[in-house]
């Protein structure tokens, strides 16, 4: 429905006559709103994932207040409403298990209420794609405002990255380089302000991806959560969404195939998280955009890594912001012919126009195309082979170069817990050339495809000075993590993928330059094993866990629910009066 030709959607509620209109208006007035707010101005919903149980999002109430100021300034009527908060640091089995539930809830709230446009407030990594998926399915004018990263961590004179140093501190504890008391102290040094992870983890990645998609205002992905300019840009978003409603500028016009290509290339240039792949695949499915797993490899190959951030590099998001932020990266991609320059964004202008004046203020943080941080072809690679017929991924910038091509003996574990039960054993039968296989950690198997793939190395090897070894898993890895880890193996073990057939002692060959992952077992032997394999017993017969395991798709399809693909629009199925 066009806002210009058919009037505002909210008028069906607040402009109604008789008992219906009286009910809608009078109950809203119990909050102290005067009758003038029902004069036909756009009603803007502010979807906030605020929660004290989601520490990355705990400041979003204040961000919402800044958005409201902007909406009022532009002549709109702002109404804040809660959507499910997903804090990866707290939720079990994983926040990914609930991303689709957030998307469902937010979609229905947007559609069922008298809203003409929405502002999406997110922070921790699953809240950003969850709200974008909801907005795509409803297709009302929408704009994203992420909550911003924490300030840089500081410990004993060095920068400490959230998530990234968790893995490092764990290794130091196991090898005696750090005491438990020192670790307790370091915890408070790592997360020292409001905001999401300040490494280039999934939260920072998805904030940048949302900006590269055109759904965030230019520059807004990187301002720290506690920087006054975070609230300035939130206020600007509040003003802009009112204009977007009048323009009828909707997500389906912004998030086109061209926009997804921009996001994929931007993700490669920033050294972003592999988790962006499953989120973008799911989002594309909501919009009917044709996007395949192989697109992430093909589109990323010509793109060098420009941003020197942990876990692949040295710096943190605060440094990225002060160096010029994502607009500098997008300008460089544009000038190199690696961006679809004319794609429209929430500003109403083309993405190249938005970023044409961006300046770099620190070329050790944001490198140039001529002298990149890492050369083209070192982004996320998509692997295929008899171990991953539908694909697997590996973050090359986090890989030890000597393991890019590797052949070794498989050590197989049916869960991360099985591995952890023996990983500290001094007599564990393991060498650094072995390949750790962790399975039944995929979408259906765990359930929820948790970030468990980068299991720590066996303590025996850590004490011997080994720093990396190949790991293969049908689960995910935190964007803050590092190491030679093959992720998202599809189909997963729980549905009978080849990963379920691997046995300890089998030989596996990884060849990242050739994009292959091969189980060196004959087809005949695999068929014999398949005939003997038994699917895991269904753990759930009711509730959300049953819904999830029954309807979730595989990693190469975005891990969305099969019944949520496609847009359902903003028309209410049935209206009561």
XYZ file of C-alpha atoms in Angstrom:
577
model
C 0.000 0.000 0.000
C 1.476 3.324 -1.000
C 1.584 5.870 1.799
C 1.067 8.678 -0.708
C -1.782 7.265 -2.758
C -3.741 5.284 -0.171
C -3.051 7.139 3.051
C -1.194 5.982 6.134
C -1.729 2.454 7.352
C -2.239 3.685 10.938
C -5.343 5.622 9.881
C -7.288 2.357 9.854
C -6.854 2.409 13.638
C -6.567 6.017 14.767
C -8.633 7.601 12.014
C -11.549 5.210 12.399
C -14.994 6.472 13.416
C -17.405 5.064 15.964
C -16.563 2.577 18.668
C -13.492 1.219 16.874
C -11.693 4.563 16.613
C -12.746 5.542 20.113
C -11.259 2.351 21.520
C -7.927 2.726 19.741
C -7.482 6.385 20.625
C -8.770 6.381 24.175
C -6.617 3.512 25.369
C -3.516 5.137 23.900
C -4.377 8.323 25.781
C -3.933 6.548 29.124
C -0.207 7.086 28.554
C -0.680 10.842 28.469
C -0.743 11.367 24.707
C -2.914 14.299 23.666
C -5.514 14.072 20.896
C -3.243 15.904 18.464
C -1.068 12.787 17.955
C -3.973 11.183 16.085
C -4.075 13.933 13.461
C -2.781 11.730 10.635
C 0.934 11.904 11.314
C 3.005 8.726 10.612
C 3.114 6.271 13.485
C 6.630 4.898 13.905
C 7.235 1.696 15.823
C 10.586 1.435 17.582
C 11.364 -2.261 17.930
C 13.862 -2.580 20.764
C 15.663 -5.729 21.826
C 16.614 -4.137 25.150
C 17.137 -6.534 28.036
C 19.415 -6.818 31.031
C 19.731 -10.480 30.064
C 21.319 -9.368 26.790
C 24.251 -7.254 28.055
C 25.142 -5.990 24.576
C 21.654 -4.471 24.289
C 21.189 -3.175 27.837
C 21.532 0.479 26.767
C 18.975 0.387 23.933
C 16.307 2.153 26.023
C 18.489 5.251 25.868
C 19.031 4.780 22.136
C 15.247 4.533 21.747
C 14.828 7.895 23.482
C 17.155 9.482 20.918
C 15.154 7.903 18.081
C 11.930 9.246 19.579
C 13.324 12.782 19.632
C 14.016 12.510 15.926
C 10.567 11.111 15.149
C 8.861 13.925 17.056
C 11.074 16.503 15.312
C 10.011 15.193 11.903
C 6.338 15.230 12.764
C 5.845 11.551 13.532
C 4.326 9.693 16.478
C 6.903 7.274 18.011
C 5.853 4.177 19.945
C 8.465 1.872 21.441
C 7.756 -1.843 21.737
C 9.849 -4.775 22.943
C 11.043 -7.625 20.789
C 12.840 -10.711 22.044
C 16.403 -9.987 23.160
C 19.041 -12.530 22.143
C 22.244 -12.337 24.118
C 24.766 -14.871 22.832
C 26.655 -14.690 26.121
C 23.680 -15.881 28.200
C 21.220 -17.931 26.164
C 21.424 -21.715 26.027
C 21.825 -23.742 23.937
C 22.650 -20.749 21.701
C 21.091 -17.450 20.642
C 20.956 -18.838 17.105
C 18.293 -21.262 18.334
C 16.038 -18.236 18.926
C 16.890 -15.973 15.976
C 13.918 -17.263 13.997
C 11.627 -16.834 17.010
C 12.664 -13.177 17.274
C 12.007 -12.764 13.558
C 8.559 -14.352 13.907
C 7.608 -12.268 16.932
C 8.803 -8.970 15.493
C 7.146 -9.671 12.137
C 3.777 -10.309 13.752
C 4.054 -7.276 16.034
C 4.862 -5.014 13.090
C 1.956 -6.339 11.080
C -0.641 -6.473 13.858
C -0.122 -2.951 15.196
C -0.950 0.496 13.731
C 2.524 1.194 12.361
C 3.524 3.044 9.219
C 7.255 2.449 9.592
C 9.720 0.893 12.010
C 13.104 1.646 13.527
C 14.970 -1.545 14.419
C 17.186 -1.371 17.517
C 19.664 -4.223 17.809
C 23.076 -5.038 19.209
C 24.131 -8.600 19.965
C 24.703 -10.475 16.767
C 21.427 -12.432 16.290
C 19.192 -9.422 17.018
C 20.353 -7.580 13.905
C 19.502 -10.312 11.369
C 16.378 -11.314 13.308
C 14.908 -7.807 13.054
C 15.997 -7.406 9.443
C 14.291 -10.703 8.579
C 11.102 -9.479 10.244
C 11.212 -6.142 8.424
C 11.784 -7.926 5.116
C 8.765 -10.155 5.668
C 6.463 -7.233 6.511
C 7.999 -4.748 4.052
C 7.046 -1.535 5.823
C 9.538 1.342 5.588
C 12.263 0.431 8.092
C 15.681 1.603 9.223
C 18.240 -0.190 11.399
C 20.032 1.403 14.353
C 22.595 -0.883 15.956
C 23.689 -0.122 19.500
C 27.409 0.212 18.808
C 30.511 -1.574 20.092
C 32.038 -1.379 23.553
C 35.090 0.747 24.187
C 38.404 -1.009 23.636
C 39.335 -3.445 26.366
C 42.507 -2.570 28.286
C 44.581 -5.030 30.323
C 48.145 -4.442 31.548
C 48.850 -1.862 28.888
C 47.515 -3.844 25.944
C 44.274 -3.770 23.983
C 41.973 -6.638 24.837
C 39.315 -7.803 22.400
C 35.998 -9.207 23.584
C 35.664 -12.852 22.663
C 39.056 -13.042 20.976
C 40.900 -12.761 24.287
C 38.513 -15.210 25.940
C 40.073 -17.923 23.791
C 43.581 -16.599 24.463
C 43.041 -16.327 28.214
C 41.621 -19.857 28.285
C 44.765 -21.166 26.597
C 46.939 -19.187 29.035
C 45.038 -20.672 31.984
C 45.504 -24.200 30.688
C 49.218 -23.724 30.150
C 49.858 -21.912 33.434
C 50.692 -18.536 31.878
C 47.797 -16.887 33.732
C 46.355 -17.508 37.188
C 42.627 -17.705 37.904
C 42.865 -14.489 39.936
C 44.485 -12.682 37.010
C 41.732 -13.991 34.748
C 39.015 -12.657 37.064
C 40.663 -9.232 36.931
C 41.005 -9.378 33.149
C 37.267 -10.063 32.786
C 36.457 -6.556 33.989
C 39.086 -5.063 31.693
C 37.639 -6.757 28.611
C 34.012 -5.580 28.822
C 34.192 -2.099 30.300
C 31.270 -0.216 28.772
C 27.848 -0.666 27.246
C 27.850 -2.107 23.749
C 28.445 -5.239 21.737
C 31.767 -6.973 21.002
C 34.400 -4.499 19.855
C 36.291 -7.081 17.828
C 35.195 -7.806 14.260
C 32.936 -10.522 15.642
C 29.457 -11.230 14.397
C 27.834 -8.258 16.152
C 30.240 -5.765 14.571
C 30.084 -7.668 11.292
C 26.288 -7.574 11.126
C 26.234 -3.877 12.024
C 28.575 -3.236 9.082
C 26.591 -5.609 6.867
C 23.370 -3.739 7.683
C 25.068 -0.491 6.632
C 26.470 -2.059 3.454
C 23.006 -3.435 2.647
C 21.746 0.139 2.797
C 19.582 -0.376 5.907
C 21.665 1.798 8.284
C 22.647 5.433 7.960
C 26.202 5.953 6.669
C 28.801 5.699 9.417
C 26.406 4.427 12.043
C 27.805 0.894 12.328
C 30.970 1.863 14.180
C 30.265 4.685 16.671
C 30.931 3.259 20.169
C 27.826 2.632 22.262
C 28.822 5.280 24.799
C 29.847 7.947 22.268
C 27.448 10.898 22.091
C 27.443 10.537 18.318
C 25.764 7.133 18.684
C 22.743 9.027 20.018
C 23.040 11.785 17.435
C 22.797 9.275 14.613
C 19.904 7.493 16.354
C 18.065 10.815 16.472
C 18.835 11.317 12.786
C 17.390 7.861 12.051
C 14.203 8.899 13.850
C 13.875 11.910 11.576
C 14.691 9.915 8.471
C 12.144 7.141 9.026
C 9.290 9.661 8.944
C 10.458 10.845 5.526
C 10.867 7.236 4.367
C 7.206 6.605 5.207
C 6.161 9.575 3.060
C 8.441 8.300 0.281
C 7.178 4.715 0.748
C 10.806 3.520 0.655
C 10.646 -0.123 1.736
C 13.156 -2.912 2.548
C 12.367 -4.752 -0.684
C 13.548 -1.703 -2.665
C 16.753 -1.414 -0.642
C 17.780 -5.034 -0.080
C 17.983 -6.193 -3.689
C 20.410 -8.677 -5.202
C 22.767 -5.758 -5.874
C 22.651 -4.780 -2.195
C 23.474 -8.335 -1.101
C 26.469 -8.328 -3.427
C 27.605 -5.086 -1.798
C 27.213 -6.603 1.661
C 29.161 -9.754 0.760
C 32.057 -7.757 -0.657
C 32.044 -5.377 2.299
C 32.143 -8.378 4.627
C 35.215 -9.653 2.793
C 36.917 -6.252 2.978
C 36.408 -5.926 6.744
C 37.451 -9.523 7.500
C 33.960 -10.189 8.799
C 32.428 -13.172 10.524
C 31.432 -16.397 8.769
C 28.102 -16.072 10.576
C 27.143 -13.347 8.128
C 26.689 -16.120 5.567
C 23.815 -17.893 7.325
C 22.166 -14.581 8.213
C 22.349 -13.150 4.697
C 21.091 -16.408 3.170
C 18.103 -16.357 5.520
C 17.418 -12.673 4.834
C 17.602 -13.186 1.075
C 15.106 -16.026 1.399
C 12.618 -13.662 3.061
C 12.927 -11.227 0.157
C 12.902 -13.753 -2.668
C 16.437 -12.703 -3.664
C 18.345 -15.497 -5.375
C 21.465 -15.985 -3.272
C 23.561 -19.145 -3.041
C 26.389 -20.271 -0.784
C 28.841 -20.226 -3.697
C 28.104 -16.511 -4.215
C 29.993 -15.759 -1.014
C 33.164 -17.308 -2.415
C 32.844 -15.932 -5.950
C 32.008 -12.374 -4.861
C 34.705 -12.281 -2.165
C 37.598 -13.619 -4.266
C 38.566 -10.296 -5.908
C 38.258 -8.377 -2.625
C 41.308 -7.806 -0.392
C 40.964 -7.497 3.365
C 41.407 -3.812 4.159
C 40.607 -3.630 7.862
C 43.231 -4.625 10.438
C 40.964 -5.748 13.304
C 40.929 -8.640 15.751
C 40.572 -11.575 15.497
C 42.501 -11.498 12.201
C 44.434 -8.336 12.951
C 45.559 -5.894 15.628
C 42.982 -3.180 16.260
C 39.396 -2.909 17.579
C 36.138 -1.258 16.524
C 36.839 1.984 18.364
C 40.000 2.369 16.268
C 38.053 1.482 13.097
C 35.525 4.192 13.906
C 38.127 6.905 14.476
C 39.977 5.866 11.313
C 36.870 6.671 9.271
C 34.705 3.585 9.691
C 32.871 1.591 7.071
C 32.302 4.562 4.695
C 36.045 4.508 3.914
C 35.869 0.817 3.023
C 32.772 1.318 0.874
C 34.351 4.284 -0.926
C 37.408 2.191 -1.782
C 35.262 -0.698 -3.019
C 33.253 1.746 -5.092
C 36.327 3.312 -6.685
C 37.722 -0.159 -7.450
C 34.573 -1.177 -9.309
C 33.634 -3.703 -6.603
C 30.414 -2.046 -5.479
C 27.029 -1.685 -7.133
C 27.238 2.086 -6.898
C 23.666 2.993 -7.790
C 21.923 0.827 -5.210
C 19.526 2.938 -3.144
C 19.849 3.085 0.655
C 17.726 4.323 3.569
C 19.015 7.828 2.862
C 17.142 7.762 -0.435
C 20.490 8.223 -2.170
C 22.794 5.726 -3.863
C 25.412 3.969 -1.749
C 28.318 5.472 -3.707
C 26.947 8.965 -3.182
C 26.592 8.327 0.563
C 30.276 7.461 0.938
C 32.017 9.486 -1.771
C 33.539 11.952 0.685
C 34.767 9.439 3.262
C 38.337 10.039 4.466
C 40.783 7.630 6.084
C 42.562 8.983 9.170
C 44.687 5.929 10.001
C 45.948 3.754 7.171
C 47.281 1.112 9.556
C 43.694 0.420 10.637
C 42.055 0.801 7.212
C 44.509 -0.136 4.495
C 44.303 0.931 0.874
C 43.423 -1.278 -2.069
C 47.000 -0.816 -3.294
C 48.514 -1.978 0.032
C 45.819 -4.148 1.628
C 46.035 -5.776 5.033
C 45.591 -9.148 3.328
C 45.526 -9.762 -0.428
C 42.481 -10.567 -2.509
C 41.347 -14.149 -2.233
C 41.936 -14.474 1.517
C 38.317 -13.972 2.572
C 35.803 -16.661 3.444
C 36.145 -19.729 1.225
C 33.395 -22.196 0.371
C 34.571 -25.814 0.381
C 32.945 -28.800 -1.272
C 33.653 -32.505 -1.492
C 32.306 -35.830 -0.373
C 32.414 -34.641 3.242
C 30.333 -31.539 2.478
C 28.191 -32.069 -0.644
C 26.191 -28.910 0.064
C 29.195 -26.929 1.163
C 31.219 -25.836 4.167
C 33.031 -22.585 4.914
C 36.379 -21.509 6.320
C 37.601 -18.046 7.302
C 40.951 -17.878 5.552
C 42.129 -14.769 7.374
C 41.914 -16.717 10.656
C 43.718 -19.796 9.305
C 47.341 -20.776 9.966
C 48.962 -20.661 6.503
C 50.680 -24.028 6.914
C 47.283 -25.694 7.396
C 45.619 -24.350 4.243
C 46.585 -27.647 2.653
C 46.597 -30.502 5.135
C 45.970 -34.225 5.340
C 45.509 -35.974 8.664
C 43.864 -38.606 10.806
C 40.319 -37.909 12.002
C 39.559 -37.937 15.729
C 35.776 -38.055 15.925
C 33.527 -36.758 18.715
C 29.729 -36.892 18.674
C 29.360 -33.633 20.602
C 31.507 -30.781 21.897
C 30.879 -32.153 25.370
C 32.394 -35.517 24.403
C 35.521 -33.701 23.266
C 35.786 -31.496 26.352
C 35.519 -34.587 28.561
C 38.892 -35.846 27.273
C 40.681 -32.732 25.988
C 42.592 -32.165 29.243
C 43.783 -35.769 29.436
C 47.595 -35.851 29.422
C 47.456 -39.295 27.802
C 45.039 -38.331 25.031
C 45.950 -40.065 21.767
C 46.385 -36.962 19.626
C 49.064 -35.260 17.554
C 49.144 -31.825 15.983
C 48.648 -33.349 12.516
C 45.337 -34.933 13.527
C 41.993 -33.408 12.538
C 39.373 -32.940 15.247
C 35.858 -33.747 13.985
C 33.023 -32.401 16.141
C 29.586 -33.422 14.878
C 25.877 -33.355 15.758
C 26.275 -29.622 16.382
C 24.246 -28.440 13.375
C 20.843 -26.744 13.127
C 18.796 -29.831 14.030
C 21.442 -31.800 15.870
C 22.321 -29.621 18.826
C 19.794 -27.919 18.217
C 20.517 -24.399 16.997
C 23.949 -24.712 15.400
C 25.960 -23.232 18.318
C 29.347 -21.527 18.188
C 31.290 -24.592 19.294
C 33.355 -25.465 16.225
C 36.563 -23.794 17.397
C 37.073 -26.128 20.348
C 40.299 -25.384 22.240
C 43.266 -27.546 21.356
C 44.017 -30.510 23.608
C 45.889 -29.308 26.686
C 48.652 -31.796 25.913
C 49.363 -30.003 22.612
C 48.998 -26.500 24.058
C 51.648 -27.280 26.647
C 53.880 -28.550 23.848
C 53.596 -25.184 22.100
C 51.093 -26.127 19.392
C 48.919 -23.122 18.509
C 46.560 -24.467 15.832
C 45.205 -27.624 14.249
C 42.427 -28.414 11.793
C 38.937 -28.724 13.234
C 35.806 -29.701 11.270
C 32.262 -29.212 12.511
C 28.651 -28.820 11.370
C 28.239 -26.004 13.893
C 29.330 -22.372 13.814
C 32.232 -20.365 15.226
C 32.099 -17.021 16.958
C 33.212 -14.197 14.720
C 35.596 -13.225 17.518
C 37.414 -16.561 17.236
C 40.367 -17.705 15.155
C 42.023 -20.883 13.938
C 41.857 -23.398 11.086
C 38.240 -24.397 11.492
C 35.948 -25.808 8.786
C 32.404 -24.725 9.644
C 28.769 -25.139 8.590
C 29.341 -28.597 7.074
C 26.159 -29.348 5.133
C 24.207 -31.569 5.293
C 24.773 -31.865 9.033
C 25.371 -35.176 10.774
C 21.940 -35.254 12.414
C 20.177 -35.580 9.048
C 22.594 -38.215 7.777
C 25.192 -35.989 6.133
C 28.557 -37.621 5.377
C 29.975 -36.142 8.586
C 27.903 -38.751 10.447
C 29.819 -41.535 8.678
C 33.361 -40.483 9.598
C 35.249 -42.818 11.928
C 38.298 -42.173 14.060
C 41.311 -43.176 12.017
C 39.893 -42.113 8.646
C 42.068 -39.771 6.609
C 40.735 -36.345 5.653
C 42.287 -33.971 3.130
C 41.746 -30.223 3.358
C 42.766 -28.142 0.353
C 41.553 -24.581 0.774
C 43.187 -23.215 -2.420
C 41.298 -25.901 -4.386
C 38.174 -25.321 -2.252
C 37.893 -29.010 -1.351
C 37.325 -31.105 1.759
C 37.623 -34.847 1.148
C 37.048 -37.901 3.296
C 39.483 -40.472 1.943
C 37.078 -43.394 2.178
C 35.643 -45.294 -0.790
C 32.075 -44.766 -1.910
C 31.382 -48.433 -1.266
C 32.570 -48.198 2.330
C 30.527 -45.037 2.894
C 27.416 -46.799 1.594
C 28.057 -49.691 3.971
C 28.360 -47.273 6.871
C 25.249 -45.401 5.789
C 23.214 -48.599 5.819
C 24.313 -49.202 9.415
C 23.832 -45.586 10.560
C 20.871 -44.778 12.781
C 19.424 -41.298 12.976
C 19.472 -39.747 16.454
C 16.239 -40.139 18.349
C 13.983 -37.097 18.123
C 14.483 -35.365 21.461
C 11.403 -33.150 21.338
C 7.715 -33.818 20.758
C 6.280 -30.435 21.729
C 7.078 -26.764 22.224
C 9.425 -24.477 20.382
C 12.228 -27.051 20.283
C 9.917 -29.397 18.351
C 8.931 -26.591 15.958
C 12.578 -25.684 15.440
C 13.934 -29.166 14.802
C 10.991 -30.038 12.553
C 11.158 -26.982 10.300
C 14.693 -25.524 10.372
C 16.629 -25.593 7.109
C 20.275 -26.510 6.624
C 23.272 -24.186 6.867
C 23.558 -23.617 3.115
C 19.915 -22.471 3.121
C 20.260 -19.950 5.960
C 18.941 -21.958 8.940
C 15.550 -20.253 8.663
C 12.230 -22.030 9.087
C 10.958 -23.531 5.853
C 7.526 -21.924 6.346
C 8.932 -18.404 6.757
C 10.615 -18.005 3.395
C 9.150 -15.204 1.315
C 7.466 -11.952 2.286
C 3.957 -11.902 3.737
C 3.467 -8.146 3.520
C 1.882 -5.787 6.019
C -1.801 -6.464 5.448
C -3.546 -7.708 8.597
C -5.113 -11.121 7.818
C -8.437 -10.095 9.322
C -9.565 -6.849 10.879
C -12.020 -6.591 13.759
C -14.111 -3.525 14.435
